[in-house]
PDB file of C-alpha atoms in Angstrom:
ATOM      1  CA  MET A   1     -12.023  -2.746   9.600  1.00 53.00           C
ATOM      2  CA  ARG A   2      -9.092  -3.427  11.756  1.00 52.00           C
ATOM      3  CA  ARG A   3      -6.323  -1.459  12.242  1.00 54.00           C
ATOM      4  CA  LEU A   4      -2.837  -1.397  13.866  1.00 58.00           C
ATOM      5  CA  VAL A   5      -0.567   1.027  14.338  1.00 58.00           C
ATOM      6  CA  VAL A   6       3.247  -0.030  15.496  1.00 58.00           C
ATOM      7  CA  ALA A   7       6.720   1.465  16.813  1.00 52.00           C
ATOM      8  CA  VAL A   8       9.298   0.558  15.234  1.00 53.00           C
ATOM      9  CA  GLY A   9      12.736   1.224  14.542  1.00 48.00           C
ATOM     10  CA  PRO A  10      15.473  -0.151  11.356  1.00 44.00           C
ATOM     11  CA  ARG A  11      15.174  -3.237  11.942  1.00 44.00           C
ATOM     12  CA  ARG A  12      11.892  -5.835  13.410  1.00 44.00           C
ATOM     13  CA  LEU A  13      13.508  -8.045  16.064  1.00 38.00           C
ATOM     14  CA  GLY A  14      10.775  -9.247  18.184  1.00 39.00           C
ATOM     15  CA  LEU A  15       6.595  -8.508  18.624  1.00 43.00           C
ATOM     16  CA  LEU A  16       6.620  -7.192  22.569  1.00 44.00           C
ATOM     17  CA  PRO A  17       2.823  -6.724  23.758  1.00 45.00           C
ATOM     18  CA  ARG A  18       2.218  -3.637  25.794  1.00 48.00           C
ATOM     19  CA  ARG A  19      -0.481  -3.121  27.439  1.00 46.00           C
ATOM     20  CA  ASN A  20      -2.516   0.261  27.766  1.00 48.00           C
ATOM     21  CA  THR A  21      -3.389   0.528  31.906  1.00 46.00           C
ATOM     22  CA  ARG A  22      -6.279   2.787  31.523  1.00 46.00           C
ATOM     23  CA  THR A  23      -7.919   0.865  28.564  1.00 41.00           C
ATOM     24  CA  GLY A  24      -6.550  -2.490  29.379  1.00 44.00           C
ATOM     25  CA  LYS A  25      -5.994  -3.119  25.752  1.00 40.00           C
ATOM     26  CA  GLU A  26      -3.181  -4.457  24.005  1.00 39.00           C
ATOM     27  CA  SER A  27      -0.619  -3.067  21.118  1.00 41.00           C
ATOM     28  CA  LEU A  28       2.707  -4.020  19.202  1.00 45.00           C
ATOM     29  CA  LEU A  29       6.082  -2.708  20.394  1.00 44.00           C
ATOM     30  CA  ILE A  30       8.092  -4.090  17.658  1.00 42.00           C
ATOM     31  CA  LYS A  31      11.044  -3.464  19.623  1.00 39.00           C
ATOM     32  CA  GLU A  32      14.718  -2.126  17.718  1.00 42.00           C
ATOM     33  CA  MET A  33      18.120  -0.735  18.217  1.00 34.00           C
ATOM     34  CA  PRO A  34      17.900   0.876  21.818  1.00 36.00           C
ATOM     35  CA  GLN A  35      19.576   3.998  21.290  1.00 41.00           C
ATOM     36  CA  VAL A  36      16.411   4.757  17.833  1.00 47.00           C
ATOM     37  CA  MET A  37      14.183   6.542  18.034  1.00 46.00           C
ATOM     38  CA  PRO A  38      10.946   3.844  17.024  1.00 64.00           C
ATOM     39  CA  VAL A  39       8.122   5.792  14.437  1.00 77.00           C
ATOM     40  CA  HIS A  40       5.018   5.596  14.111  1.00 91.00           C
ATOM     41  CA  ILE A  41       3.091   3.325  11.158  1.00 96.00           C
ATOM     42  CA  TYR A  42      -0.208   2.895  10.268  1.00 97.00           C
ATOM     43  CA  HIS A  43      -0.823  -0.153   8.898  1.00 97.00           C
ATOM     44  CA  GLU A  44      -4.697  -1.129   8.196  1.00 95.00           C
ATOM     45  CA  LYS A  45      -5.393  -4.755   8.040  1.00 91.00           C
ATOM     46  CA  GLN A  46      -7.232  -6.265   6.071  1.00 79.00           C
ATOM     47  CA  ARG A  47     -11.528  -7.022   6.058  1.00 74.00           C
ATOM     48  CA  ARG A  48     -13.417  -8.390   3.444  1.00 70.00           C
ATOM     49  CA  GLU A  49     -11.713  -7.807  -0.408  1.00 72.00           C
ATOM     50  CA  LEU A  50     -11.077  -4.339   0.429  1.00 89.00           C
ATOM     51  CA  CYS A  51      -7.379  -4.152   0.044  1.00 93.00           C
ATOM     52  CA  ALA A  52      -8.114  -1.135  -2.242  1.00 94.00           C
ATOM     53  CA  LEU A  53      -9.019   1.112   0.532  1.00 95.00           C
ATOM     54  CA  HIS A  54      -6.223  -0.661   2.975  1.00 96.00           C
ATOM     55  CA  ALA A  55      -3.316   0.108   0.410  1.00 97.00           C
ATOM     56  CA  LEU A  56      -5.169   3.624   0.274  1.00 98.00           C
ATOM     57  CA  ASN A  57      -5.017   4.412   4.030  1.00 98.00           C
ATOM     58  CA  ASN A  58      -1.688   2.695   4.094  1.00 98.00           C
ATOM     59  CA  VAL A  59       0.431   5.362   1.425  1.00 98.00           C
ATOM     60  CA  PHE A  60      -1.661   8.733   3.278  1.00 98.00           C
ATOM     61  CA  GLN A  61      -0.886   6.548   7.124  1.00 98.00           C
ATOM     62  CA  ASP A  62      -4.348   8.159   7.595  1.00 96.00           C
ATOM     63  CA  SER A  63      -7.316   5.392   8.531  1.00 95.00           C
ATOM     64  CA  ASN A  64      -9.222   8.225   7.769  1.00 95.00           C
ATOM     65  CA  ALA A  65      -8.291   9.219   4.040  1.00 97.00           C
ATOM     66  CA  PHE A  66     -10.417   6.965   2.596  1.00 96.00           C
ATOM     67  CA  THR A  67     -13.869   5.305   3.079  1.00 94.00           C
ATOM     68  CA  ARG A  68     -15.864   2.405   1.732  1.00 91.00           C
ATOM     69  CA  ASP A  69     -18.259   4.887   0.917  1.00 91.00           C
ATOM     70  CA  THR A  70     -15.990   7.256  -0.375  1.00 93.00           C
ATOM     71  CA  LEU A  71     -14.600   4.311  -2.796  1.00 93.00           C
ATOM     72  CA  GLN A  72     -17.623   3.262  -3.957  1.00 90.00           C
ATOM     73  CA  ASP A  73     -19.018   6.645  -4.770  1.00 92.00           C
ATOM     74  CA  ILE A  74     -16.070   7.057  -6.688  1.00 93.00           C
ATOM     75  CA  PHE A  75     -17.220   4.030  -8.681  1.00 90.00           C
ATOM     76  CA  GLN A  76     -20.096   5.240  -9.397  1.00 88.00           C
ATOM     77  CA  ARG A  77     -19.731   8.515 -11.146  1.00 90.00           C
ATOM     78  CA  LEU A  78     -17.099   6.977 -12.855  1.00 89.00           C
ATOM     79  CA  SER A  79     -19.463   3.589 -13.820  1.00 76.00           C
ATOM     80  CA  PRO A  80     -23.336   4.824 -13.204  1.00 67.00           C
ATOM     81  CA  ASN A  81     -24.888   2.383 -15.293  1.00 60.00           C
ATOM     82  CA  THR A  82     -23.297  -0.228 -13.303  1.00 52.00           C
ATOM     83  CA  MET A  83     -24.854  -2.789 -10.405  1.00 43.00           C
ATOM     84  CA  VAL A  84     -23.445  -1.779  -7.019  1.00 42.00           C
ATOM     85  CA  THR A  85     -20.701  -4.246  -6.696  1.00 41.00           C
ATOM     86  CA  PRO A  86     -17.126  -3.338  -5.973  1.00 43.00           C
ATOM     87  CA  HIS A  87     -16.529  -6.402  -7.864  1.00 40.00           C
ATOM     88  CA  LYS A  88     -15.049  -4.675 -11.345  1.00 41.00           C
ATOM     89  CA  LYS A  89     -13.287  -6.057 -14.541  1.00 42.00           C
ATOM     90  CA  SER A  90      -9.869  -3.799 -14.195  1.00 43.00           C
ATOM     91  CA  MET A  91      -7.328  -3.466 -16.010  1.00 41.00           C
ATOM     92  CA  LEU A  92      -4.965  -5.274 -14.068  1.00 42.00           C
ATOM     93  CA  GLY A  93      -6.974  -8.116 -14.039  1.00 36.00           C
ATOM     94  CA  ASN A  94      -9.915  -9.194 -11.256  1.00 35.00           C
ATOM     95  CA  GLY A  95      -8.959  -7.089  -8.101  1.00 39.00           C
ATOM     96  CA  ASN A  96     -11.903  -5.600  -5.638  1.00 67.00           C
ATOM     97  CA  TYR A  97     -11.841  -1.614  -6.783  1.00 84.00           C
ATOM     98  CA  ASP A  98     -10.044  -1.156 -10.348  1.00 88.00           C
ATOM     99  CA  VAL A  99      -7.127   1.107 -10.874  1.00 93.00           C
ATOM    100  CA  ASN A 100      -9.716   3.937 -12.140  1.00 94.00           C
ATOM    101  CA  VAL A 101     -11.161   4.279  -8.496  1.00 94.00           C
ATOM    102  CA  ILE A 102      -7.509   4.395  -7.464  1.00 96.00           C
ATOM    103  CA  MET A 103      -6.234   6.592  -9.588  1.00 96.00           C
ATOM    104  CA  ALA A 104      -8.908   9.467  -9.221  1.00 96.00           C
ATOM    105  CA  ALA A 105      -9.582   8.720  -5.778  1.00 97.00           C
ATOM    106  CA  LEU A 106      -5.828  10.027  -5.468  1.00 98.00           C
ATOM    107  CA  GLN A 107      -6.780  13.115  -7.444  1.00 98.00           C
ATOM    108  CA  THR A 108      -9.123  14.099  -4.902  1.00 98.00           C
ATOM    109  CA  LYS A 109      -6.076  14.618  -2.635  1.00 98.00           C
ATOM    110  CA  GLY A 110      -4.141  16.051  -4.978  1.00 98.00           C
ATOM    111  CA  TYR A 111      -2.120  13.566  -6.239  1.00 98.00           C
ATOM    112  CA  GLU A 112      -1.138  11.481  -9.059  1.00 98.00           C
ATOM    113  CA  ALA A 113      -0.352   7.733  -9.892  1.00 98.00           C
ATOM    114  CA  VAL A 114       1.625   7.100 -12.416  1.00 98.00           C
ATOM    115  CA  TRP A 115       1.868   3.823 -14.030  1.00 96.00           C
ATOM    116  CA  TRP A 116       5.352   2.485 -14.063  1.00 96.00           C
ATOM    117  CA  ASP A 117       6.418   1.104 -17.446  1.00 95.00           C
ATOM    118  CA  LYS A 118       8.390  -1.986 -16.520  1.00 93.00           C
ATOM    119  CA  ARG A 119      10.684  -2.168 -19.559  1.00 92.00           C
ATOM    120  CA  ARG A 120      12.441   0.939 -17.421  1.00 94.00           C
ATOM    121  CA  ASP A 121      14.854   0.369 -14.968  1.00 96.00           C
ATOM    122  CA  VAL A 122      13.741   1.429 -11.728  1.00 97.00           C
ATOM    123  CA  ASN A 123      16.646   2.929 -11.079  1.00 97.00           C
ATOM    124  CA  VAL A 124      15.679   6.364 -12.514  1.00 97.00           C
ATOM    125  CA  ILE A 125      12.400   6.818  -9.863  1.00 98.00           C
ATOM    126  CA  ALA A 126      13.198   9.870  -8.034  1.00 98.00           C
ATOM    127  CA  LEU A 127      12.606   8.491  -4.803  1.00 98.00           C
ATOM    128  CA  SER A 128      12.402  12.093  -3.116  1.00 97.00           C
ATOM    129  CA  ASN A 129       9.719  12.555  -5.339  1.00 98.00           C
ATOM    130  CA  VAL A 130       7.334   9.779  -4.622  1.00 99.00           C
ATOM    131  CA  MET A 131       5.179   9.333  -1.798  1.00 98.00           C
ATOM    132  CA  GLY A 132       4.477   5.901  -2.005  1.00 99.00           C
ATOM    133  CA  PHE A 133       4.071   3.037  -4.152  1.00 99.00           C
ATOM    134  CA  ILE A 134       0.994   1.120  -4.980  1.00 98.00           C
ATOM    135  CA  ILE A 135       1.663  -2.465  -6.328  1.00 97.00           C
ATOM    136  CA  ASN A 136      -1.140  -4.939  -8.135  1.00 95.00           C
ATOM    137  CA  LEU A 137      -0.153  -8.602  -7.346  1.00 93.00           C
ATOM    138  CA  PRO A 138      -1.471 -12.676  -7.249  1.00 87.00           C
ATOM    139  CA  SER A 139      -2.334 -12.932  -4.003  1.00 76.00           C
ATOM    140  CA  SER A 140      -3.743 -16.611  -2.728  1.00 62.00           C
ATOM    141  CA  LEU A 141      -6.926 -16.997  -1.065  1.00 61.00           C
ATOM    142  CA  CYS A 142      -7.672 -17.615   1.864  1.00 56.00           C
ATOM    143  CA  TRP A 143     -11.175 -19.316   3.732  1.00 50.00           C
ATOM    144  CA  GLY A 144     -10.587 -18.307   7.285  1.00 53.00           C
ATOM    145  CA  PRO A 145      -6.964 -20.065   7.586  1.00 55.00           C
ATOM    146  CA  LEU A 146      -7.227 -22.010   5.425  1.00 56.00           C
ATOM    147  CA  LYS A 147      -4.756 -20.429   1.711  1.00 59.00           C
ATOM    148  CA  LEU A 148      -6.800 -22.001  -1.412  1.00 54.00           C
ATOM    149  CA  PRO A 149      -4.687 -23.231  -4.403  1.00 54.00           C
ATOM    150  CA  LEU A 150      -6.145 -20.130  -5.781  1.00 59.00           C
ATOM    151  CA  LYS A 151      -5.076 -16.595  -6.787  1.00 64.00           C
ATOM    152  CA  ARG A 152      -6.754 -13.507  -7.146  1.00 75.00           C
ATOM    153  CA  GLN A 153      -5.301  -9.805  -8.138  1.00 87.00           C
ATOM    154  CA  HIS A 154      -4.421  -7.684  -4.712  1.00 91.00           C
ATOM    155  CA  TRP A 155      -3.567  -4.353  -4.051  1.00 95.00           C
ATOM    156  CA  ILE A 156      -0.527  -3.822  -1.383  1.00 96.00           C
ATOM    157  CA  CYS A 157       1.465  -0.536  -0.468  1.00 98.00           C
ATOM    158  CA  VAL A 158       5.168   0.452  -0.224  1.00 99.00           C
ATOM    159  CA  ARG A 159       5.932   3.510   1.987  1.00 98.00           C
ATOM    160  CA  GLU A 160       9.134   4.717   3.573  1.00 98.00           C
ATOM    161  CA  VAL A 161       8.290   6.173   6.944  1.00 97.00           C
ATOM    162  CA  GLY A 162      11.087   7.011   9.139  1.00 95.00           C
ATOM    163  CA  GLY A 163      12.941   6.782   6.467  1.00 95.00           C
ATOM    164  CA  THR A 164      12.912   3.148   6.551  1.00 97.00           C
ATOM    165  CA  TYR A 165      10.335   1.912   3.947  1.00 98.00           C
ATOM    166  CA  TYR A 166       8.181  -0.938   4.599  1.00 98.00           C
ATOM    167  CA  ASN A 167       5.746  -3.023   2.827  1.00 98.00           C
ATOM    168  CA  LEU A 168       1.910  -2.522   3.903  1.00 98.00           C
ATOM    169  CA  ASP A 169      -0.115  -5.142   2.884  1.00 96.00           C
ATOM    170  CA  SER A 170      -3.092  -5.570   4.745  1.00 94.00           C
ATOM    171  CA  LYS A 171      -2.934  -9.417   4.527  1.00 92.00           C
ATOM    172  CA  LEU A 172       0.726  -8.697   6.632  1.00 94.00           C
ATOM    173  CA  LYS A 173      -0.103  -9.242  10.445  1.00 93.00           C
ATOM    174  CA  VAL A 174       2.988  -6.300  11.018  1.00 94.00           C
ATOM    175  CA  PRO A 175       4.406  -4.234   8.500  1.00 96.00           C
ATOM    176  CA  GLU A 176       7.630  -5.792   6.682  1.00 96.00           C
ATOM    177  CA  TRP A 177      10.351  -4.069   6.893  1.00 96.00           C
ATOM    178  CA  ILE A 178      12.179  -3.661   3.597  1.00 97.00           C
ATOM    179  CA  GLY A 179      15.524  -1.441   4.262  1.00 97.00           C
ATOM    180  CA  GLY A 180      16.734   1.832   2.757  1.00 98.00           C
ATOM    181  CA  GLU A 181      16.580   3.050  -1.203  1.00 98.00           C
ATOM    182  CA  SER A 182      18.468   0.213  -2.812  1.00 98.00           C
ATOM    183  CA  GLU A 183      16.706  -2.292  -0.867  1.00 98.00           C
ATOM    184  CA  LEU A 184      13.740  -1.227  -2.158  1.00 99.00           C
ATOM    185  CA  ARG A 185      14.681  -0.876  -5.505  1.00 98.00           C
ATOM    186  CA  LYS A 186      15.898  -4.756  -5.116  1.00 98.00           C
ATOM    187  CA  PHE A 187      12.291  -5.359  -3.891  1.00 98.00           C
ATOM    188  CA  LEU A 188      10.444  -3.623  -6.461  1.00 98.00           C
ATOM    189  CA  ARG A 189      13.198  -5.413  -9.019  1.00 97.00           C
ATOM    190  CA  ASN A 190      11.137  -8.830  -7.823  1.00 96.00           C
ATOM    191  CA  GLN A 191       8.011  -8.015  -7.733  1.00 96.00           C
ATOM    192  CA  LEU A 192       7.825  -6.614 -10.961  1.00 96.00           C
ATOM    193  CA  GLN A 193       9.761 -10.036 -12.696  1.00 93.00           C
ATOM    194  CA  GLY A 194       6.641 -11.367 -11.513  1.00 86.00           C
ATOM    195  CA  LYS A 195       3.440 -12.734 -13.779  1.00 86.00           C
ATOM    196  CA  ASN A 196       0.498  -9.824 -14.084  1.00 89.00           C
ATOM    197  CA  CYS A 197       2.595  -7.923 -11.074  1.00 94.00           C
ATOM    198  CA  GLU A 198       2.005  -3.354 -11.785  1.00 95.00           C
ATOM    199  CA  LEU A 199       3.773  -0.656 -10.025  1.00 98.00           C
ATOM    200  CA  LEU A 200       1.979   2.403  -9.690  1.00 98.00           C
ATOM    201  CA  LEU A 201       4.086   5.918  -8.132  1.00 99.00           C
ATOM    202  CA  VAL A 202       2.391   8.092  -6.075  1.00 99.00           C
ATOM    203  CA  VAL A 203       3.249  11.204  -6.094  1.00 99.00           C
ATOM    204  CA  PRO A 204       2.118  14.786  -5.877  1.00 98.00           C
ATOM    205  CA  GLU A 205      -0.017  16.215  -9.145  1.00 98.00           C
ATOM    206  CA  GLU A 206       2.761  19.155  -9.858  1.00 98.00           C
ATOM    207  CA  VAL A 207       5.753  16.051  -9.636  1.00 98.00           C
ATOM    208  CA  GLU A 208       2.985  14.168 -12.396  1.00 98.00           C
ATOM    209  CA  VAL A 209       3.091  17.117 -15.162  1.00 97.00           C
ATOM    210  CA  HIS A 210       6.846  17.790 -14.797  1.00 97.00           C
ATOM    211  CA  GLN A 211       7.720  13.901 -14.472  1.00 96.00           C
ATOM    212  CA  SER A 212       9.575  14.685 -11.654  1.00 98.00           C
ATOM    213  CA  TRP A 213       8.890  11.351 -10.536  1.00 98.00           C
ATOM    214  CA  ARG A 214      12.175  10.516 -12.870  1.00 97.00           C
ATOM    215  CA  VAL A 215      16.025  10.975 -11.836  1.00 94.00           C
ATOM    216  CA  ASP A 216      16.114  12.312 -15.914  1.00 86.00           C
ATOM    217  CA  ALA A 217      13.548  14.490 -16.260  1.00 71.00           C
TER     218      ALA A 217
END
């Protein structure tokens, strides 16, 4: 699994390689305004058809939050009579592990996934009570470096790190800077206007119980 931890400030200005003198390996430092201390972002990169796994680990900012075996066990528990395969038709379309696996995985960590009603305005989301967002959307299929004229449903993560929101799509080379709360709401609106796009709010159990992910709760 390809994993990347990058240091970022409020705006991405450029990528600079930094060599570790002990290991000889290079990491990426996204250098920003020098007076701002950088924060570290965990960004798990795409491997095979495991975007649900990457989205979950990116939400928790932890490479060990979930593994392929963990999600496969949950999948088998939910579908005990199904052949062992991560490709299962879901309520959100054809994407690797379906939304039921993601919801069950979150529950093992004391979190819930709130399915967002697209008829509601994202202004009513109480962002301080939401750990992150998992979005299901169409994404182009690639064969090596080639982008095919086909699309398939894909899971991505968006969350706040160090006071700034980032798109942690596992297909991106580096985290994509979104900005503050107003920029995030604009980003979510734009995504939800797309065809076959669904939004999940990742919240602690008590937030889901009291519905305090809404400012009008």
